[in-house]
XYZ file of C-alpha atoms in Angstrom:
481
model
C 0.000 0.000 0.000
C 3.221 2.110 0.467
C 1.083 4.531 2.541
C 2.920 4.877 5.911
C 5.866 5.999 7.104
C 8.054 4.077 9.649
C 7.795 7.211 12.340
C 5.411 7.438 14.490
C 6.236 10.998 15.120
C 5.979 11.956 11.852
C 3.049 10.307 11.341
C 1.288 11.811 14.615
C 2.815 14.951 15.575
C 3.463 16.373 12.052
C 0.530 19.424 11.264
C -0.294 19.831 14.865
C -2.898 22.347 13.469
C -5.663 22.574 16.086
C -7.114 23.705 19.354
C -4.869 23.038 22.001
C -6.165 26.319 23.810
C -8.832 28.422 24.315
C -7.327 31.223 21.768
C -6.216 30.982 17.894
C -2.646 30.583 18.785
C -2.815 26.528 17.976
C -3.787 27.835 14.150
C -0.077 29.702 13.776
C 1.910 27.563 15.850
C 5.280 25.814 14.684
C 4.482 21.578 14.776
C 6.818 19.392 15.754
C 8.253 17.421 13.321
C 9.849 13.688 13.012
C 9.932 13.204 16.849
C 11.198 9.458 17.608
C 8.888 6.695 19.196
C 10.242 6.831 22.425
C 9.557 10.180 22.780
C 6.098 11.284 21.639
C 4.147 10.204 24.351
C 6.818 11.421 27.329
C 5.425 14.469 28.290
C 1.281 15.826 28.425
C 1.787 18.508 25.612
C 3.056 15.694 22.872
C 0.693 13.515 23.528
C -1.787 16.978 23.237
C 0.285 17.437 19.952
C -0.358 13.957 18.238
C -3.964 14.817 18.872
C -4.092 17.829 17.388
C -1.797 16.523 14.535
C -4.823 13.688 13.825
C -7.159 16.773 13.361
C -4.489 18.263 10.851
C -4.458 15.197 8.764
C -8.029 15.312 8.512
C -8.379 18.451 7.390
C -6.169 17.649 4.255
C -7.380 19.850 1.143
C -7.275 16.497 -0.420
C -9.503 15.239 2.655
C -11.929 17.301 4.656
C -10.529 20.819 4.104
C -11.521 20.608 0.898
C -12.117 17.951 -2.186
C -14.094 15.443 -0.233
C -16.974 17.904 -0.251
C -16.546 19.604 -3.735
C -16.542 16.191 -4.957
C -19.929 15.316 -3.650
C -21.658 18.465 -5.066
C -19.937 18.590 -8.744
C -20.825 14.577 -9.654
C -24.688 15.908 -9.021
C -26.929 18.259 -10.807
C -26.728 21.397 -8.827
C -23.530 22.840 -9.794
C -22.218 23.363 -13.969
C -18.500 23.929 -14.752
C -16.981 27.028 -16.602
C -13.484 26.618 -16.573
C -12.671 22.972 -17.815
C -9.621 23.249 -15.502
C -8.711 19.170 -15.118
C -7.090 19.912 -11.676
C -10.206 21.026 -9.935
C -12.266 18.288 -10.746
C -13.370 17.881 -14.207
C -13.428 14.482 -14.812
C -15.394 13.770 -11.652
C -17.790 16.476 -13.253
C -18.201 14.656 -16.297
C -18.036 11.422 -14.613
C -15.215 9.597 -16.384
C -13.029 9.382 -13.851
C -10.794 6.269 -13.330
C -8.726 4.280 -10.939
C -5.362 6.059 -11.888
C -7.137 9.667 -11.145
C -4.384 11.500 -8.886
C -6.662 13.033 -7.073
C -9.471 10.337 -6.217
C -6.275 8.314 -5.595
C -4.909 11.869 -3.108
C -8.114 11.297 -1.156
C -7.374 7.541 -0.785
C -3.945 8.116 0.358
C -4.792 10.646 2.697
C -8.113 9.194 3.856
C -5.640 5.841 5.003
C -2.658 7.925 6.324
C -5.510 9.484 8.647
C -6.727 6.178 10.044
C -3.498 4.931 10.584
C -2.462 7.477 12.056
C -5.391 7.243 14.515
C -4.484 3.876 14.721
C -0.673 4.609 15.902
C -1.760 6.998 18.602
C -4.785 4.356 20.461
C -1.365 1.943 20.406
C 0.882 4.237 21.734
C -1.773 5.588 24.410
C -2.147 1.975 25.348
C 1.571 1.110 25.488
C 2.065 4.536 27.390
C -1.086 4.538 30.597
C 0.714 6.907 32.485
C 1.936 9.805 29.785
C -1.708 11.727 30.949
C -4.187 11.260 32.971
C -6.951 8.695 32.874
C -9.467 11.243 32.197
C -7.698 12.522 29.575
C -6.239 9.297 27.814
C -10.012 8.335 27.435
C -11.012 12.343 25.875
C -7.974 10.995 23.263
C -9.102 8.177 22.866
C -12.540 9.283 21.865
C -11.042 11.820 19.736
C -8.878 9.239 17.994
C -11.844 6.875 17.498
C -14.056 9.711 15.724
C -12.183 10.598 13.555
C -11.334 7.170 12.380
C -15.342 6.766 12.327
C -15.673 10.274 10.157
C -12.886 8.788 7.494
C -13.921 5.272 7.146
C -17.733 6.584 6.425
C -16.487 9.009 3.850
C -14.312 6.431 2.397
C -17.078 3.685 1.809
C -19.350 6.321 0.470
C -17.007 6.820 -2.296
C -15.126 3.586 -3.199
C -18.017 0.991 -2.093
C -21.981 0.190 -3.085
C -24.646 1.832 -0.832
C -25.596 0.412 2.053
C -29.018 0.112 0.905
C -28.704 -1.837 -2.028
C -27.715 -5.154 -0.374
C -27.531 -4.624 3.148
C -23.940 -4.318 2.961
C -22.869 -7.412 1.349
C -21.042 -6.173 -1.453
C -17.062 -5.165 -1.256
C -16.400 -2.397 1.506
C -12.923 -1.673 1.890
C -9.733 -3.217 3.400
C -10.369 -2.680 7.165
C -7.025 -1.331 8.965
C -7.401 -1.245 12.470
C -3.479 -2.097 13.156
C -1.001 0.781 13.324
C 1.001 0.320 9.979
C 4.789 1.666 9.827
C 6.178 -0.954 7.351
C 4.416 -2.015 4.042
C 4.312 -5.847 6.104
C 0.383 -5.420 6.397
C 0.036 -4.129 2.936
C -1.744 -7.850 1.444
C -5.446 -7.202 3.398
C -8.615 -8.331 1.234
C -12.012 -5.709 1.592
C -13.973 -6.412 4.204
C -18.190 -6.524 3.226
C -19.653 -2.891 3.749
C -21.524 -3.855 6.535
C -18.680 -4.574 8.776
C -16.881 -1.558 7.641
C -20.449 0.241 9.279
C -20.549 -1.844 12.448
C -16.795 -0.974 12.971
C -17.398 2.568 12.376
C -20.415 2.397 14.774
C -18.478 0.473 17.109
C -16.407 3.612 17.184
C -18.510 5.921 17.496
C -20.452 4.286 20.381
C -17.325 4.329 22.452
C -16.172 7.473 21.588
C -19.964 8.749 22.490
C -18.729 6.885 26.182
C -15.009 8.203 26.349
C -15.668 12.058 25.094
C -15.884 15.000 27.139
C -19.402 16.490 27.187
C -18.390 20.055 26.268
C -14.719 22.269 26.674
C -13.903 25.362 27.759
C -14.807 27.668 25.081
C -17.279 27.960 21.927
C -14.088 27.398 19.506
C -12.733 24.097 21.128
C -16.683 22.931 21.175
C -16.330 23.337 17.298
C -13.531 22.147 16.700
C -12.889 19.035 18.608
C -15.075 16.400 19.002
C -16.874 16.096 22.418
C -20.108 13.764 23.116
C -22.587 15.410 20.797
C -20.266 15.074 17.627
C -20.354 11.369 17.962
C -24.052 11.045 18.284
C -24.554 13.686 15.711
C -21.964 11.936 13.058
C -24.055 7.961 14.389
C -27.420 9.884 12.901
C -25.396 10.470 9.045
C -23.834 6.974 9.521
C -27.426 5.119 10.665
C -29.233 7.790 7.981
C -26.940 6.139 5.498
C -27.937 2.265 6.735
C -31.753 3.060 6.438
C -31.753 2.357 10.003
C -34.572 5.166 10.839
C -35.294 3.466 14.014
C -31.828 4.262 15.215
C -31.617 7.637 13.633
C -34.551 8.689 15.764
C -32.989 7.250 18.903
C -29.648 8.990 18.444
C -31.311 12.181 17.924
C -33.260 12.068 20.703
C -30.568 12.457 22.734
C -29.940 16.028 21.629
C -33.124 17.157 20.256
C -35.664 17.911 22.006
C -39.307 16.860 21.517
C -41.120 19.588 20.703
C -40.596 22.842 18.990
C -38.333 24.551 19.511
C -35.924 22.036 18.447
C -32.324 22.299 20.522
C -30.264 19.972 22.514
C -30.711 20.385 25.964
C -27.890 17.770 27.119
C -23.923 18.965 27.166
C -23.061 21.690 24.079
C -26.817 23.312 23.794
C -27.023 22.829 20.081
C -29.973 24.983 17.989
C -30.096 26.898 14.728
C -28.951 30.023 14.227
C -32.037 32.588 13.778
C -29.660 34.229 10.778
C -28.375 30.778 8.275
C -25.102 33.399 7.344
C -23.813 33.811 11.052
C -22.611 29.822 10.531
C -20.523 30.991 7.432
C -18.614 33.850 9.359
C -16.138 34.359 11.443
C -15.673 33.093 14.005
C -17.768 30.208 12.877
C -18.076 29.131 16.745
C -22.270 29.163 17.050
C -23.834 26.542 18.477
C -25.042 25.179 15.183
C -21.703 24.071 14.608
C -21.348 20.751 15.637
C -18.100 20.423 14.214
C -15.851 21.977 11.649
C -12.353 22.196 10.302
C -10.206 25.358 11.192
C -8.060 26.880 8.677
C -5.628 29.823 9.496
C -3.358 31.765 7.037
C -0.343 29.443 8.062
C -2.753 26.417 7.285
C -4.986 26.982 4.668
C -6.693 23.748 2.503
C -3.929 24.706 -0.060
C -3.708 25.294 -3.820
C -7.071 24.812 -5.644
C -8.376 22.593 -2.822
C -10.318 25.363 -1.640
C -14.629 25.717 -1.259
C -14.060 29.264 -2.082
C -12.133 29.274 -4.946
C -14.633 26.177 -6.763
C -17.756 28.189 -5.992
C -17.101 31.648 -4.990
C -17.904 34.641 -6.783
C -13.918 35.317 -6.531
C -13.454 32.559 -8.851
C -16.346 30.592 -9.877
C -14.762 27.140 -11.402
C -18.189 25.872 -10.345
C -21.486 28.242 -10.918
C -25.059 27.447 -9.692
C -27.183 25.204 -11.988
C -30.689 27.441 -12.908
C -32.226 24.630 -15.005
C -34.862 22.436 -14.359
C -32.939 20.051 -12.852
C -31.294 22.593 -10.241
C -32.191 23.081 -6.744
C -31.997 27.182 -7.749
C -34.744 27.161 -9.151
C -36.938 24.911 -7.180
C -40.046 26.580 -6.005
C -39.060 25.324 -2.250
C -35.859 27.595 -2.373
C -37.384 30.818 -3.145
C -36.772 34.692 -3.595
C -37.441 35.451 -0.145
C -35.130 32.669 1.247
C -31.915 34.129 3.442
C -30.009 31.349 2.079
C -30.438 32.591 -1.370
C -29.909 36.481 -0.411
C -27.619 35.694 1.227
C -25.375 32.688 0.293
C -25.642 33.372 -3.245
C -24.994 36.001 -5.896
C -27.018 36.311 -9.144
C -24.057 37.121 -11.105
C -20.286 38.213 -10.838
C -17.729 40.098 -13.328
C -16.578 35.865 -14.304
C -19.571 34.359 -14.078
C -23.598 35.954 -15.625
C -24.758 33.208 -13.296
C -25.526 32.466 -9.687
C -23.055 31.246 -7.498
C -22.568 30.238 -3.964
C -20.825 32.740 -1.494
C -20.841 30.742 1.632
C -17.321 30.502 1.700
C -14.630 33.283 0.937
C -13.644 33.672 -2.427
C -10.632 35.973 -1.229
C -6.695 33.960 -1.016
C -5.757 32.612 1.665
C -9.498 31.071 1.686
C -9.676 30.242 5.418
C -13.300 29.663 6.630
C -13.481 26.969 9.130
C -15.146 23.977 6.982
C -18.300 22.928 7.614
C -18.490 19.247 8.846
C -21.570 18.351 11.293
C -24.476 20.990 11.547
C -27.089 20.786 14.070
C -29.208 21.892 10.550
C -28.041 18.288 9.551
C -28.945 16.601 12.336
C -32.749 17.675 12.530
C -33.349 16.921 9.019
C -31.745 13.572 9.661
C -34.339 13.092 12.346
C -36.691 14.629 10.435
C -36.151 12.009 7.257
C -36.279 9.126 9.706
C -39.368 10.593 11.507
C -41.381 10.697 8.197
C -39.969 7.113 6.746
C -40.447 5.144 9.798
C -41.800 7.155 12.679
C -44.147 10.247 13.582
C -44.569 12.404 10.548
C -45.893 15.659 11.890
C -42.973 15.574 14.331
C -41.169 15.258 10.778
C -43.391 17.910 9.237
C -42.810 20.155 12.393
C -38.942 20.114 11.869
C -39.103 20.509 8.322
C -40.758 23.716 9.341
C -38.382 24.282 11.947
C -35.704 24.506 9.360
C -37.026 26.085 6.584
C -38.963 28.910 8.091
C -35.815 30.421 9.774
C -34.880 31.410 6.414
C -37.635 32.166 4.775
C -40.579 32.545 7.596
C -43.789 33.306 5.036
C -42.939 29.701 3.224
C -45.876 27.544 3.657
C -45.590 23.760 2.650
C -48.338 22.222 0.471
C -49.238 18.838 -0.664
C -47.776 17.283 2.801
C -50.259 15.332 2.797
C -48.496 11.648 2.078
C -45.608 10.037 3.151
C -44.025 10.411 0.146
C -44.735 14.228 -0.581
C -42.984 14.725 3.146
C -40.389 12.937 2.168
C -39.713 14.405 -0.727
C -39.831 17.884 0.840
C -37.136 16.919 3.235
C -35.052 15.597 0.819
C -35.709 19.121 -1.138
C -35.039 20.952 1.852
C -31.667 19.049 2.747
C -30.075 20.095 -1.277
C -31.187 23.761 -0.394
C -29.736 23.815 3.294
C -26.056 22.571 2.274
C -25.718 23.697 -1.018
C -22.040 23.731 -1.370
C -21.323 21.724 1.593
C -20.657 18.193 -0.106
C -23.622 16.230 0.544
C -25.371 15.880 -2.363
C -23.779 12.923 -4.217
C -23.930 10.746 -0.947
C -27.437 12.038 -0.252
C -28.276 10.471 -3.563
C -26.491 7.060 -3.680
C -27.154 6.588 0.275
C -31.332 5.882 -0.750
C -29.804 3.806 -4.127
C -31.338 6.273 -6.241
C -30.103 7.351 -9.713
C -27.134 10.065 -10.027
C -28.067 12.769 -12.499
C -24.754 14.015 -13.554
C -25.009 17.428 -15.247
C -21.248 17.223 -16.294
C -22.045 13.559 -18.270
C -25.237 14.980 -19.199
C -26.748 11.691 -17.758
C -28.771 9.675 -15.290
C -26.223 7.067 -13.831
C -28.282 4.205 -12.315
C -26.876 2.066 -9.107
C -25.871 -1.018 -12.221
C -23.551 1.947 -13.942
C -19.893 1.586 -13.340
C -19.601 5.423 -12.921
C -22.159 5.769 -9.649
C -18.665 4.732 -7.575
C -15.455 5.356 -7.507
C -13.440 2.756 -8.267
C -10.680 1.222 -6.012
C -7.189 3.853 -7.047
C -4.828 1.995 -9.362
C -1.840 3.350 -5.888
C -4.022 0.663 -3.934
C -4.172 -2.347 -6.153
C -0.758 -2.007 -7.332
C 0.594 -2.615 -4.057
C -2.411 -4.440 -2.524
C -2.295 -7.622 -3.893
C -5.314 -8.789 -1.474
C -7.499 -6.224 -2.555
C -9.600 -7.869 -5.230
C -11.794 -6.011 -7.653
């Protein structure tokens, strides 16, 4: 696989990018770099700095900062290229991308590098019960164990079959829960997609137990994961499983019953009564569940960036107005503060819409947008109306939409299926932009209509995955097809 270095330092400590204090000092700090194994975990504020350096791995440009979630909007219909530029994404746009893609095979690399080294630092905690406290070895540990969870989802929503097609029987992918620094483990067959789910569940449940319920300030809530991030992330991963009975049960635990709907356990989660305060600095509300920081020193790097792809600074990606758009959908309408204010109608580049939720100004450092308490009612909100009570469903929907545009009234709810469909409506308008409309699609098994192919790709089409990079089966030899 030829992943891994043999340092655990390097692989840990390197990018030490985020919160280790209540003030942005952690974004423009120096990291520590290529630190040797016997001294990484010696002292409280390394073992602080491996964390922190799992955090900077994730947000990769070529990971979370950035391509994982342009990715997911540009295969769909809602967003049309204008510069042909093959670096940001074109073939993915026009759906003929392929195993040797650099870039698919970039968020592979980096996707695996993350895991393992997650899986390095739950070793060396182990090996090392007395470099912090008890407390604290089990925050880590929790921390460590997310964000395995968060990269093994993303990965099997892009290289494997939906859940929901088979149950999880087809191929997942090669399940590494040993710390690799050699290329000795590199022969590992996929495991089924189900048991990549039940370990990423099985992660997420004890992270849920080991987390802290809240920090010390509104930025460390954000930006590391405490109790409410793991329950919030189960909800996308049980969403994604069709499990609606679970969804509901998760949710519960931070939303309340009734209108209006907040968490009233740890971090007290709610929406924002203004949709633009999430997209500003400091991007710290209590809507943010958790997101990515990014700092001048440590930006998502060259043309990885939301801003630059959809931006009015740029636009390599412009809003879709067509039929087949969400811009023009008679749910998202004039009135709507997410489309006064998160787009533009046109720019000096582009005589189109675009989306302005993120900068479109160099060094492009918003914080990036991971878990939303917005995502987390219309999760509950979806599993309500498939398998639970639909006017709690309907009331949520409402919840949502009308704190953007208040005078909206829903029609037609009058079916399962019509409130279904308006959640699902509602969930393209509310994160526009923020990579979820691909997996939104291929999570229910439903066709992919790819503006940039200029086609409907059905579950059967080779093109509705990703297919396994060419860097992993050339030095993967258990890896299979």
């Amino acid at each position: 696989m030829k992943l891994f270095t043999n340092k655990i330092g390097y692989l840990t400590i390197a990018l030490a990018l985020t919160v280790s204090s209540c003030s942005k000092d952690f974004l423009s700090a120096v990291p520590e770099l290529d630190l040797s194994d016997a001294t990484v975990f010696n002292s409280p504020a390394r073992v602080l700095s491996q964390v922190n350096g799992l955090y900077g791995s994730a947000k990769s440009g070529s990971l979370f900062g950035g391509r994982y979630l342009i990715y997911n909007d540009i295969r769909a219909e809602e967003f049309v290229n204008r510069t042909t530029n093959s670096v940001t994404g074109y073939s993915t746009y026009q759906g003929n991308q392929d195993p040797s893609d650099t870039y698919l095979a970039g968020f592979w690399i980096q996707g695996y590098l993350t895991i393992n080294r997650a899986n390095l630092f739950l070793e060396g905690l182990t090996a090392n019960p007395n470099a912090v406290s008890s407390a604290l070895a089990a925050n880590y540990r929790g921390e460590a164990k997310f964000i395995r969870a968060l990269t093994y989802f993303s990965l099997v929503q892009f290289f494997a079959k939906p859940y929901i097609l088979d149950k999880g029987a087809s191929a997942g992918l090669p399940l590494r829960l040993k710390g690799e620094t050699s290329s000795a483990g590199n022969n590992l067959a996929r495991s089924t997609v189900a048991q990549v789910y039940d370990q990423i569940l099985k992660d997420l449940n004890e992270a849920e137990t080991e987390l802290p319920d809240s920090y010390a300030s509104a930025l460390l809530n954000t930006t590391r994961a405490h109790k409410n991030s793991a329950i919030a992330l189960k909800t996308r991963v049980l969403l994604a499983k069709g499990d609606y009975a679970g969804v509901i049960t998760e949710a519960n635990k931070i939303v309340s019953a009734t209108a209006p709907f907040r968490s009233n356990t740890r971090v007290a989660h709610t929406l924002q009564s203004d949709v633009s305060a999430v997209f500003k600095a400091p991007y710290t509300t209590t809507e943010s569940i958790f997101s990515f920081p990014m700092e001048a020193t440590n930006p998502p790097g060259t043309q990885n960036q939301l801003g630059y792809y959809f931006n009015a600074g740029n636009v390599e990606y412009y809003l879709n107005t067509g039929s087949t758009g969400i811009y023009s959908n008679p749910q998202f309408a004039a009135t709507d503060d997410r489309k006064t204010k998160l787009t533009v109608a046109t720019t000096a580049i582009a005589k189109f819409p675009s989306s302005t939720k993120f900068s479109g100004v160099s060094p492009y450092i918003d914080f990036v947008p991971n878990i939303r308490y917005a995502e987390v009612l219309l999760n509950l909100a979806e599993a309500e109306a498939e398998g639970g009570n639909i006017n709690r469903a309907i009331n949520i929907l409402n919840a949502v939409h009308k704190r953007s545009d208040p005078s909206f009234v829903f029609t037609g709810l009058d079916s399962k299926a019509n409130v279904v469909k308006a959640i699902l409506t509602e969930r393209r308008i509310e994160f526009l932009a923020e990579g979820f409309r691909a997996n939104d699609v291929l999570r229910r098994g439903e066709s992919l209509n790819s503006f940039g192919a200029g086609a409907v790709i059905p579950p059967s089409d080779p093109r509705y995955i990703y297919g396994i990079p060419l860097v992993e089966t050339q030095t993967n030899p258990g890896i299979g097809n």
